[in-house]
PDB file of C-alpha atoms in Angstrom:
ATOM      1  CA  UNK D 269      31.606 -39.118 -19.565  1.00  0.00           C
ATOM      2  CA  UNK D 270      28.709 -37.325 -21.611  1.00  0.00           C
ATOM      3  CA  UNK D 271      28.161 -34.634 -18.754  1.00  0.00           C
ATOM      4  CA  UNK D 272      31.970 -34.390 -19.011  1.00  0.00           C
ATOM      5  CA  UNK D 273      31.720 -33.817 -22.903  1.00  0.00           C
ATOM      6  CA  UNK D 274      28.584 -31.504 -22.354  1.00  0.00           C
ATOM      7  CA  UNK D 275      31.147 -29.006 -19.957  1.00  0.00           C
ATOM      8  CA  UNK D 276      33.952 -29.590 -22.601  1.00  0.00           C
ATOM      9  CA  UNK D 277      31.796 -28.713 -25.076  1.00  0.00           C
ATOM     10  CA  UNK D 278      30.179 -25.276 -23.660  1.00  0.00           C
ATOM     11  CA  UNK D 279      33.420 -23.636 -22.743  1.00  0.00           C
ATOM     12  CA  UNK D 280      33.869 -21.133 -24.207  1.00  0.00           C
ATOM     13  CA  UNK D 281      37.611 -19.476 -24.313  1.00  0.00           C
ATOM     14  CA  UNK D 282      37.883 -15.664 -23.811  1.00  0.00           C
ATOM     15  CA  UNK D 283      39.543 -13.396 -26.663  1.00  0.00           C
ATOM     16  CA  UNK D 284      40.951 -11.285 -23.932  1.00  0.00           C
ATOM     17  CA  UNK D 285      41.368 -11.601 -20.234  1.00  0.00           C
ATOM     18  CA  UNK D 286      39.486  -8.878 -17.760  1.00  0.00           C
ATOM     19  CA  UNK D 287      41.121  -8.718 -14.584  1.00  0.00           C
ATOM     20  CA  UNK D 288      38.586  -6.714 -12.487  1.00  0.00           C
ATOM     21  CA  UNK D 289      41.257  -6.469  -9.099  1.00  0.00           C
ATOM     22  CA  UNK D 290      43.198  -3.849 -11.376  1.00  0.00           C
ATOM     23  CA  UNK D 291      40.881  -2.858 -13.876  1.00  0.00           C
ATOM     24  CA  UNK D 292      43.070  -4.512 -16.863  1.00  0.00           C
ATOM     25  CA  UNK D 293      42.742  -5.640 -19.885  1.00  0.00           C
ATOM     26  CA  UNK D 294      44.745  -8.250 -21.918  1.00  0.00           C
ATOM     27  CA  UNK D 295      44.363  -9.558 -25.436  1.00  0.00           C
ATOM     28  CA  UNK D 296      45.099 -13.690 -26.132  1.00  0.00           C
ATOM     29  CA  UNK D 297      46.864 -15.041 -28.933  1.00  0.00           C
ATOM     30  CA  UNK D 298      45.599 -18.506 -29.787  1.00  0.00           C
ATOM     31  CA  UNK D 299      47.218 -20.899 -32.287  1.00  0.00           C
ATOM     32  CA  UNK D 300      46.133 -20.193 -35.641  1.00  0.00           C
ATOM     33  CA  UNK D 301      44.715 -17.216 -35.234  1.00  0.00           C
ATOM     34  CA  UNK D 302      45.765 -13.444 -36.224  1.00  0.00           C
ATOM     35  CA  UNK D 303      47.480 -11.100 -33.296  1.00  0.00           C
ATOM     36  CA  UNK D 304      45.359  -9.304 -31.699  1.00  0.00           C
ATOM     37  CA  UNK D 305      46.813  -5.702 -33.016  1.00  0.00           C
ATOM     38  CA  UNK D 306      46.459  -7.013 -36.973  1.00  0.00           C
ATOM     39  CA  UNK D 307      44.601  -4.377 -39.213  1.00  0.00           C
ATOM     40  CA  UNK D 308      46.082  -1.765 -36.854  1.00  0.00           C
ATOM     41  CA  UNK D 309      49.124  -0.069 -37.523  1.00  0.00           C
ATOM     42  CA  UNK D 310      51.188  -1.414 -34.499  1.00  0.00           C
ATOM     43  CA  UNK D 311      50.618  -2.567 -30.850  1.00  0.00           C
ATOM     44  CA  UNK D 312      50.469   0.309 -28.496  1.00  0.00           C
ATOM     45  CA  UNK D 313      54.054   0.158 -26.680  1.00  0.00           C
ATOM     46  CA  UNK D 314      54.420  -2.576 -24.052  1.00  0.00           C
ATOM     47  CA  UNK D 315      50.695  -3.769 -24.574  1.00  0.00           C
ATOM     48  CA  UNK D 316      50.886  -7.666 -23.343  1.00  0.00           C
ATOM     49  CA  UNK D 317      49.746 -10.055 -25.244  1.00  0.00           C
ATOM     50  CA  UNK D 318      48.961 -13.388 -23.579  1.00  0.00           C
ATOM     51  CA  UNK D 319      50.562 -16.031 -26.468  1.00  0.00           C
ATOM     52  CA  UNK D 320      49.051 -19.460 -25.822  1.00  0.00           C
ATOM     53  CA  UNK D 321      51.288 -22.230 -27.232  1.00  0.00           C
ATOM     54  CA  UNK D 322      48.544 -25.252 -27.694  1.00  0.00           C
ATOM     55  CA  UNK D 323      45.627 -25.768 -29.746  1.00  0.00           C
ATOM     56  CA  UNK D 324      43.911 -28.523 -27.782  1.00  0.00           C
ATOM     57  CA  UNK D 325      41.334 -26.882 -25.363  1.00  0.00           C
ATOM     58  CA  UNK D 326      42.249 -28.289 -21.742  1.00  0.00           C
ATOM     59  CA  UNK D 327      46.407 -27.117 -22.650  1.00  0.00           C
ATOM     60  CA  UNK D 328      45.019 -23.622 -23.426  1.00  0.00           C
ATOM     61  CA  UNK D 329      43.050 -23.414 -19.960  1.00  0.00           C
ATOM     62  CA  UNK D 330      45.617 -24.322 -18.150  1.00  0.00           C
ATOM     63  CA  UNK D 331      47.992 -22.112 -20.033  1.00  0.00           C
ATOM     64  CA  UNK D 332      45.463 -19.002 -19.014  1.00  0.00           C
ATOM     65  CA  UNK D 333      45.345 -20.245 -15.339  1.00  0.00           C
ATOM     66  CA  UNK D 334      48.738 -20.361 -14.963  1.00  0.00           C
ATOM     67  CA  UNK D 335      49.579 -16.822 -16.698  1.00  0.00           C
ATOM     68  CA  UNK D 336      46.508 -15.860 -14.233  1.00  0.00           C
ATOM     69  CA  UNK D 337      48.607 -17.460 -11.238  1.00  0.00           C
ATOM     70  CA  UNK D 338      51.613 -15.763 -12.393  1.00  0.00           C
ATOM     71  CA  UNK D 339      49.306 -12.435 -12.446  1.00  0.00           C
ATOM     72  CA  UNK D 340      48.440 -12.814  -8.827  1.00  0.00           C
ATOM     73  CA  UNK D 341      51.854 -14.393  -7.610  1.00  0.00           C
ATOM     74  CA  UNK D 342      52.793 -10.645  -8.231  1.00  0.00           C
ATOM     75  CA  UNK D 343      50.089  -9.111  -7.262  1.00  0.00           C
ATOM     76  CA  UNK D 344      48.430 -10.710  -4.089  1.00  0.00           C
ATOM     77  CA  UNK D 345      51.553 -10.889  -1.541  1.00  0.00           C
ATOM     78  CA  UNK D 346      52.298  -7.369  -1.506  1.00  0.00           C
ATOM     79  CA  UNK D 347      48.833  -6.571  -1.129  1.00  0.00           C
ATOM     80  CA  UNK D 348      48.603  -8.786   1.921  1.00  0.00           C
ATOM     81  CA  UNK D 349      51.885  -7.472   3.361  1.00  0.00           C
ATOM     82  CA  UNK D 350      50.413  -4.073   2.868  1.00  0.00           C
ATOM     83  CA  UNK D 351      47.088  -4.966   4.384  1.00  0.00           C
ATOM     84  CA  UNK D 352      48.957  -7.168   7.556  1.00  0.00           C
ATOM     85  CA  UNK D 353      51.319  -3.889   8.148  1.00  0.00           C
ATOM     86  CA  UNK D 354      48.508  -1.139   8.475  1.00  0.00           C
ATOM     87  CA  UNK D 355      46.351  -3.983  10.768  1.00  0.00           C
ATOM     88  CA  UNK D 356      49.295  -5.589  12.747  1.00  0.00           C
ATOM     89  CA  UNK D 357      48.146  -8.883  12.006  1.00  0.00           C
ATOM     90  CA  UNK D 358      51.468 -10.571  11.265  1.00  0.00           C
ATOM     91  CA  UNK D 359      51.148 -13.274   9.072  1.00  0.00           C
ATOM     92  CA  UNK D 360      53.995 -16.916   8.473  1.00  0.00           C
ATOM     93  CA  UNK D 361      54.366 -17.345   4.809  1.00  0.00           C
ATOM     94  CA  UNK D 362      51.457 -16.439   1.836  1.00  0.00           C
ATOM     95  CA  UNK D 363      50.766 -18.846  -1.250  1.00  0.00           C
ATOM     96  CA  UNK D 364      48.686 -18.139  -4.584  1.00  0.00           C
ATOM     97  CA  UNK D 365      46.518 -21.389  -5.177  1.00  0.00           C
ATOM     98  CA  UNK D 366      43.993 -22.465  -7.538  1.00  0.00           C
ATOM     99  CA  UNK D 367      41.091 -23.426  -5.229  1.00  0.00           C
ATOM    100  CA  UNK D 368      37.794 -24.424  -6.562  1.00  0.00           C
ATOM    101  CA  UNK D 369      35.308 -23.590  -3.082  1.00  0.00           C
ATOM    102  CA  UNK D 370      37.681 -21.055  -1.160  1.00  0.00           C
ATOM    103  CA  UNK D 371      38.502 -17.244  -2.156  1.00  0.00           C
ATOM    104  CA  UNK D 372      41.551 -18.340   0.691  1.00  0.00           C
ATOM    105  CA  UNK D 373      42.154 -20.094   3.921  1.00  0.00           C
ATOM    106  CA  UNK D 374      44.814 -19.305   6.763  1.00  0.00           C
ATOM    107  CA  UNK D 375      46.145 -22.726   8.602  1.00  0.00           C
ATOM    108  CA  UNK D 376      47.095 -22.821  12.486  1.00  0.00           C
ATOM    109  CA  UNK D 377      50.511 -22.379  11.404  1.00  0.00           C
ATOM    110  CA  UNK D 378      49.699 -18.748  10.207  1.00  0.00           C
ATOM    111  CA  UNK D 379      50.120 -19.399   6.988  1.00  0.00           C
ATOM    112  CA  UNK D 380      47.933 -17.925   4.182  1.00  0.00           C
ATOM    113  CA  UNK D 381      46.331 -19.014   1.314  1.00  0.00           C
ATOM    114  CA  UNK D 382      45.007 -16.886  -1.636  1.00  0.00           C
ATOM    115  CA  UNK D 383      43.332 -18.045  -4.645  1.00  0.00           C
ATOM    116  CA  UNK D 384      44.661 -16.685  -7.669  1.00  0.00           C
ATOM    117  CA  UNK D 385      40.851 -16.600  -9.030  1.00  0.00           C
ATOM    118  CA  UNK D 386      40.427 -13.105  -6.894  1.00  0.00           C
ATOM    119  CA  UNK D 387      42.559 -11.242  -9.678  1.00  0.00           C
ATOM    120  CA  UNK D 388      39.097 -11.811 -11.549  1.00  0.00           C
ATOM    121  CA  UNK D 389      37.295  -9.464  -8.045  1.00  0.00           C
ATOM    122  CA  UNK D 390      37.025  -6.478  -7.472  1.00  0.00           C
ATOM    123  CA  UNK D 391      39.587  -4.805  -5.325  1.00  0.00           C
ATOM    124  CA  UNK D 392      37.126  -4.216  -2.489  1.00  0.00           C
ATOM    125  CA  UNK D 393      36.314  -8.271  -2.676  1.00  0.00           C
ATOM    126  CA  UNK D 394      40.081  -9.200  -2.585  1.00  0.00           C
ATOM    127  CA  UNK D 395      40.585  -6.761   0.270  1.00  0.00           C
ATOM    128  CA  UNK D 396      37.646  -8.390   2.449  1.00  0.00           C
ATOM    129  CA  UNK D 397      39.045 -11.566   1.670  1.00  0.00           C
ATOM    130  CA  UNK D 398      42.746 -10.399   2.581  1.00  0.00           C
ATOM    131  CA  UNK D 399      41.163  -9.014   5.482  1.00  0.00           C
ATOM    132  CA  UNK D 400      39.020 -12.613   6.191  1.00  0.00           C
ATOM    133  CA  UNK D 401      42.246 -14.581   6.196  1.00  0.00           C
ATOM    134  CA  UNK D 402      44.276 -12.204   8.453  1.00  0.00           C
ATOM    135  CA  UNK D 403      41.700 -12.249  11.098  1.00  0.00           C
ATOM    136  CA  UNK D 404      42.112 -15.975  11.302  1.00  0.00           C
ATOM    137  CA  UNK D 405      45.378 -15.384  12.987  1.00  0.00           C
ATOM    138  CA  UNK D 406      43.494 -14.004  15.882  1.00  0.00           C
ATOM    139  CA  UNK D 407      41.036 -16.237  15.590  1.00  0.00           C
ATOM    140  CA  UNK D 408      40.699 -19.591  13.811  1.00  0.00           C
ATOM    141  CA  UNK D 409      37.398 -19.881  13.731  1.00  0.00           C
ATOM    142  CA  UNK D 410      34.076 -17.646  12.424  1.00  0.00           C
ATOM    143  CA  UNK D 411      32.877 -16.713  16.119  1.00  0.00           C
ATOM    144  CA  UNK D 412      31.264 -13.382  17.029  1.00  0.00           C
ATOM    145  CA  UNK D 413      35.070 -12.380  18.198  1.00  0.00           C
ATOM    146  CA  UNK D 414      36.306 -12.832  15.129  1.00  0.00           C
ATOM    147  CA  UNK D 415      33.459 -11.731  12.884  1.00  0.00           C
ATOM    148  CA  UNK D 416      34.193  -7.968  15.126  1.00  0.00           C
ATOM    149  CA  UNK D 417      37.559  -8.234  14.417  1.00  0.00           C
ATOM    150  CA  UNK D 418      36.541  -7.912  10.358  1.00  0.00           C
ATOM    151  CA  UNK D 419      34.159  -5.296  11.313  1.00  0.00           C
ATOM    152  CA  UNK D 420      36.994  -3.187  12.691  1.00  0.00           C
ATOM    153  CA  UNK D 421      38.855  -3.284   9.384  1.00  0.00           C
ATOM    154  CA  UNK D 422      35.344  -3.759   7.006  1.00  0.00           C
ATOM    155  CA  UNK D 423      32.837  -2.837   8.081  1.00  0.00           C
ATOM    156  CA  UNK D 424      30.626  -3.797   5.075  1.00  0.00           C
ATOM    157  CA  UNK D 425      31.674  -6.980   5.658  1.00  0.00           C
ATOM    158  CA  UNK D 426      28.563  -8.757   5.053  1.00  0.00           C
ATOM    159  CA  UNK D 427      27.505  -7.681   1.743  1.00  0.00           C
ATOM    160  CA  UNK D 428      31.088  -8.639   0.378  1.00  0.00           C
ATOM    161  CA  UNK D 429      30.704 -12.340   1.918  1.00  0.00           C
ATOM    162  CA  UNK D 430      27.535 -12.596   0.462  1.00  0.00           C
ATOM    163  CA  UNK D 431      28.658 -11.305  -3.488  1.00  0.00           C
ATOM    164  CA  UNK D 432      31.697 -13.686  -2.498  1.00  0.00           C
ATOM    165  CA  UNK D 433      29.381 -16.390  -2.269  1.00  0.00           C
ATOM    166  CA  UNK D 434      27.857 -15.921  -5.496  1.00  0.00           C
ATOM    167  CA  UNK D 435      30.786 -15.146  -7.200  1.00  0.00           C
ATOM    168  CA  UNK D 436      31.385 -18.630  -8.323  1.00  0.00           C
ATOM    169  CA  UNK D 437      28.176 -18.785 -10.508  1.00  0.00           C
ATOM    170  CA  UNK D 438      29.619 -16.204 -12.795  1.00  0.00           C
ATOM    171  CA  UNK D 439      33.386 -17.105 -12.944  1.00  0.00           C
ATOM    172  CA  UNK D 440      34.287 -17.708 -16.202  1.00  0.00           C
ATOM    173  CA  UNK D 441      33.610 -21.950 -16.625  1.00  0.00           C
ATOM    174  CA  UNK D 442      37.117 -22.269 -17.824  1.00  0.00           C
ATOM    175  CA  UNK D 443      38.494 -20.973 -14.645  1.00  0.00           C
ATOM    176  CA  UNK D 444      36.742 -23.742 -12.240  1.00  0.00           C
ATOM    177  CA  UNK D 445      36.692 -26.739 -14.651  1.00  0.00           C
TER     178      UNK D 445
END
Protein backbone atom coordinates (compact mmCIF):
# COMPACT_ATOMS: atom_id res chain seq x y z
CA UNK A 1 0.00 0.00 0.00
CA UNK A 2 2.85 2.67 0.73
CA UNK A 3 4.76 1.77 -2.62
CA UNK A 4 1.24 2.16 -4.08
CA UNK A 5 0.89 5.71 -2.41
CA UNK A 6 4.63 6.50 -3.34
CA UNK A 7 3.49 5.91 -7.45
CA UNK A 8 0.19 7.82 -6.65
CA UNK A 9 1.98 10.35 -5.26
CA UNK A 10 4.83 11.05 -8.06
CA UNK A 11 2.51 11.23 -10.99
CA UNK A 12 2.58 13.83 -12.33
CA UNK A 13 -0.41 14.88 -14.93
CA UNK A 14 0.62 16.57 -18.24
CA UNK A 15 -0.77 20.22 -19.12
CA UNK A 16 -0.89 19.12 -22.68
CA UNK A 17 -0.66 15.87 -24.51
CA UNK A 18 2.42 15.30 -27.20
CA UNK A 19 1.56 12.75 -29.57
CA UNK A 20 4.95 12.09 -31.28
CA UNK A 21 3.20 9.43 -34.20
CA UNK A 22 1.77 12.79 -35.76
CA UNK A 23 3.75 15.40 -34.38
CA UNK A 24 0.61 17.00 -32.36
CA UNK A 25 -0.02 18.89 -29.80
CA UNK A 26 -3.09 19.16 -27.46
CA UNK A 27 -3.82 21.37 -24.49
CA UNK A 28 -5.93 19.67 -21.21
CA UNK A 29 -8.54 21.27 -19.36
CA UNK A 30 -8.60 20.06 -15.77
CA UNK A 31 -11.34 20.83 -13.22
CA UNK A 32 -10.76 24.01 -11.64
CA UNK A 33 -8.44 25.30 -13.63
CA UNK A 34 -8.44 28.22 -16.42
CA UNK A 35 -8.73 27.10 -20.37
CA UNK A 36 -5.89 26.74 -21.81
CA UNK A 37 -6.38 29.84 -24.45
CA UNK A 38 -7.23 32.41 -21.26
CA UNK A 39 -5.12 35.71 -21.45
CA UNK A 40 -5.22 35.21 -25.24
CA UNK A 41 -7.66 36.73 -27.32
CA UNK A 42 -9.41 33.49 -28.60
CA UNK A 43 -8.53 29.81 -29.39
CA UNK A 44 -7.04 29.43 -32.77
CA UNK A 45 -10.06 27.88 -34.91
CA UNK A 46 -10.74 24.18 -34.29
CA UNK A 47 -7.75 23.91 -31.73
CA UNK A 48 -8.90 20.74 -29.43
CA UNK A 49 -8.95 20.99 -26.18
CA UNK A 50 -8.93 17.75 -24.18
CA UNK A 51 -11.80 18.71 -21.22
CA UNK A 52 -11.34 16.26 -18.35
CA UNK A 53 -14.56 15.93 -16.30
CA UNK A 54 -13.03 14.62 -12.72
CA UNK A 55 -10.88 16.01 -10.19
CA UNK A 56 -9.75 12.83 -8.45
CA UNK A 57 -6.38 11.70 -10.02
CA UNK A 58 -6.96 7.91 -11.15
CA UNK A 59 -10.64 9.36 -13.11
CA UNK A 60 -8.41 11.92 -14.90
CA UNK A 61 -5.84 9.13 -16.13
CA UNK A 62 -8.16 7.15 -17.31
CA UNK A 63 -10.05 9.96 -18.91
CA UNK A 64 -6.53 10.81 -20.92
CA UNK A 65 -6.10 7.06 -21.81
CA UNK A 66 -9.21 6.71 -23.16
CA UNK A 67 -9.23 10.12 -25.31
CA UNK A 68 -5.60 8.57 -26.20
CA UNK A 69 -7.47 5.21 -27.29
CA UNK A 70 -9.96 7.14 -29.10
CA UNK A 71 -6.79 9.00 -30.80
CA UNK A 72 -5.40 5.77 -32.06
CA UNK A 73 -8.83 3.92 -32.72
CA UNK A 74 -8.66 6.52 -35.65
CA UNK A 75 -5.48 6.53 -36.34
CA UNK A 76 -3.81 2.99 -36.14
CA UNK A 77 -6.28 0.80 -38.46
CA UNK A 78 -5.87 2.72 -41.48
CA UNK A 79 -2.33 2.81 -41.02
CA UNK A 80 -2.21 -0.96 -40.80
CA UNK A 81 -4.57 -1.40 -43.77
CA UNK A 82 -2.24 0.88 -45.60
CA UNK A 83 0.87 -0.91 -44.48
CA UNK A 84 -0.94 -4.75 -45.10
CA UNK A 85 -2.00 -3.41 -48.81
CA UNK A 86 1.53 -2.19 -50.07
CA UNK A 87 3.10 -5.70 -48.27
CA UNK A 88 0.25 -8.20 -49.13
CA UNK A 89 0.15 -9.42 -45.78
CA UNK A 90 -3.61 -9.70 -45.31
CA UNK A 91 -4.58 -9.37 -41.97
CA UNK A 92 -8.48 -10.85 -39.88
CA UNK A 93 -9.67 -8.04 -37.79
CA UNK A 94 -7.26 -5.09 -35.89
CA UNK A 95 -7.96 -3.85 -32.17
CA UNK A 96 -6.46 -0.71 -30.23
CA UNK A 97 -5.56 -2.03 -26.62
CA UNK A 98 -4.01 -0.69 -23.64
CA UNK A 99 -1.16 -3.17 -23.03
CA UNK A 100 1.34 -2.65 -20.36
CA UNK A 101 4.59 -5.11 -21.89
CA UNK A 102 3.54 -5.29 -25.72
CA UNK A 103 3.77 -2.34 -28.45
CA UNK A 104 1.15 -5.29 -30.19
CA UNK A 105 0.67 -8.94 -30.73
CA UNK A 106 -1.01 -10.85 -33.79
CA UNK A 107 -2.95 -14.26 -32.58
CA UNK A 108 -3.11 -17.53 -34.87
CA UNK A 109 -6.36 -16.35 -35.90
CA UNK A 110 -4.71 -13.36 -37.79
CA UNK A 111 -5.93 -11.03 -35.77
CA UNK A 112 -3.98 -7.90 -34.66
CA UNK A 113 -3.39 -6.13 -31.75
CA UNK A 114 -2.07 -2.51 -31.38
CA UNK A 115 -1.46 -0.66 -28.31
CA UNK A 116 -2.86 2.63 -28.29
CA UNK A 117 0.45 3.77 -26.25
CA UNK A 118 2.34 3.91 -29.90
CA UNK A 119 0.40 7.29 -30.68
CA UNK A 120 3.08 8.50 -28.01
CA UNK A 121 6.16 6.85 -30.98
CA UNK A 122 7.45 8.02 -33.48
CA UNK A 123 6.01 7.19 -36.83
CA UNK A 124 9.03 5.12 -37.85
CA UNK A 125 8.49 3.03 -34.32
CA UNK A 126 4.72 2.48 -35.03
CA UNK A 127 5.56 1.45 -38.57
CA UNK A 128 8.21 -1.29 -37.37
CA UNK A 129 5.77 -2.38 -35.02
CA UNK A 130 2.87 -2.46 -37.75
CA UNK A 131 5.34 -4.13 -39.74
CA UNK A 132 6.35 -6.73 -36.54
CA UNK A 133 2.74 -7.79 -36.20
CA UNK A 134 2.03 -8.33 -39.95
CA UNK A 135 4.92 -10.59 -40.34
CA UNK A 136 3.42 -12.82 -37.72
CA UNK A 137 0.89 -13.86 -40.25
CA UNK A 138 3.64 -15.53 -42.12
CA UNK A 139 5.18 -16.54 -39.34
CA UNK A 140 4.10 -16.92 -35.70
CA UNK A 141 7.07 -17.05 -34.23
CA UNK A 142 10.60 -14.76 -34.06
CA UNK A 143 12.72 -17.33 -36.26
CA UNK A 144 15.43 -16.27 -38.71
CA UNK A 145 12.43 -16.65 -41.49
CA UNK A 146 10.55 -14.33 -40.00
CA UNK A 147 13.10 -11.88 -38.65
CA UNK A 148 14.02 -11.66 -42.99
CA UNK A 149 10.67 -11.18 -43.65
CA UNK A 150 10.93 -7.63 -41.42
CA UNK A 151 14.14 -7.00 -43.07
CA UNK A 152 12.43 -6.96 -46.45
CA UNK A 153 10.02 -4.24 -45.35
CA UNK A 154 12.68 -2.55 -42.46
CA UNK A 155 15.51 -2.97 -42.81
CA UNK A 156 16.68 -1.01 -39.70
CA UNK A 157 14.83 -3.25 -37.93
CA UNK A 158 17.06 -3.76 -35.10
CA UNK A 159 17.73 -0.42 -33.83
CA UNK A 160 13.83 0.23 -33.70
CA UNK A 161 13.34 -3.11 -31.49
CA UNK A 162 15.93 -2.07 -29.38
CA UNK A 163 14.51 1.95 -28.74
CA UNK A 164 11.14 -0.16 -28.53
CA UNK A 165 12.50 -1.87 -25.71
CA UNK A 166 13.43 1.06 -23.84
CA UNK A 167 10.62 2.94 -24.63
CA UNK A 168 8.76 1.96 -21.58
CA UNK A 169 11.27 3.66 -19.15
CA UNK A 170 10.29 7.01 -20.49
CA UNK A 171 6.47 6.67 -21.10
CA UNK A 172 4.81 9.06 -19.28
CA UNK A 173 4.04 7.06 -15.53
CA UNK A 174 0.45 7.92 -15.95
CA UNK A 175 0.19 6.00 -19.10
CA UNK A 176 1.43 2.45 -17.56
CA UNK A 177 0.07 2.80 -13.98
Amino acid sequence: LAQQERLRTSIQLPAELTLAFDNSSTAIRYPGTAPPCQGELFCAPGEEVIEISSSRQHEAIAELRDWIRRRARQTLPPLLEQVAQQTGLRYNRVSIRSQKTRWGSCSSNNNINLNAALMLRSPEEVHYVVIHELCHLRHMNHSKRYWQLVEQHVTNWSHIDKRLDQAWLTSPNWLLH
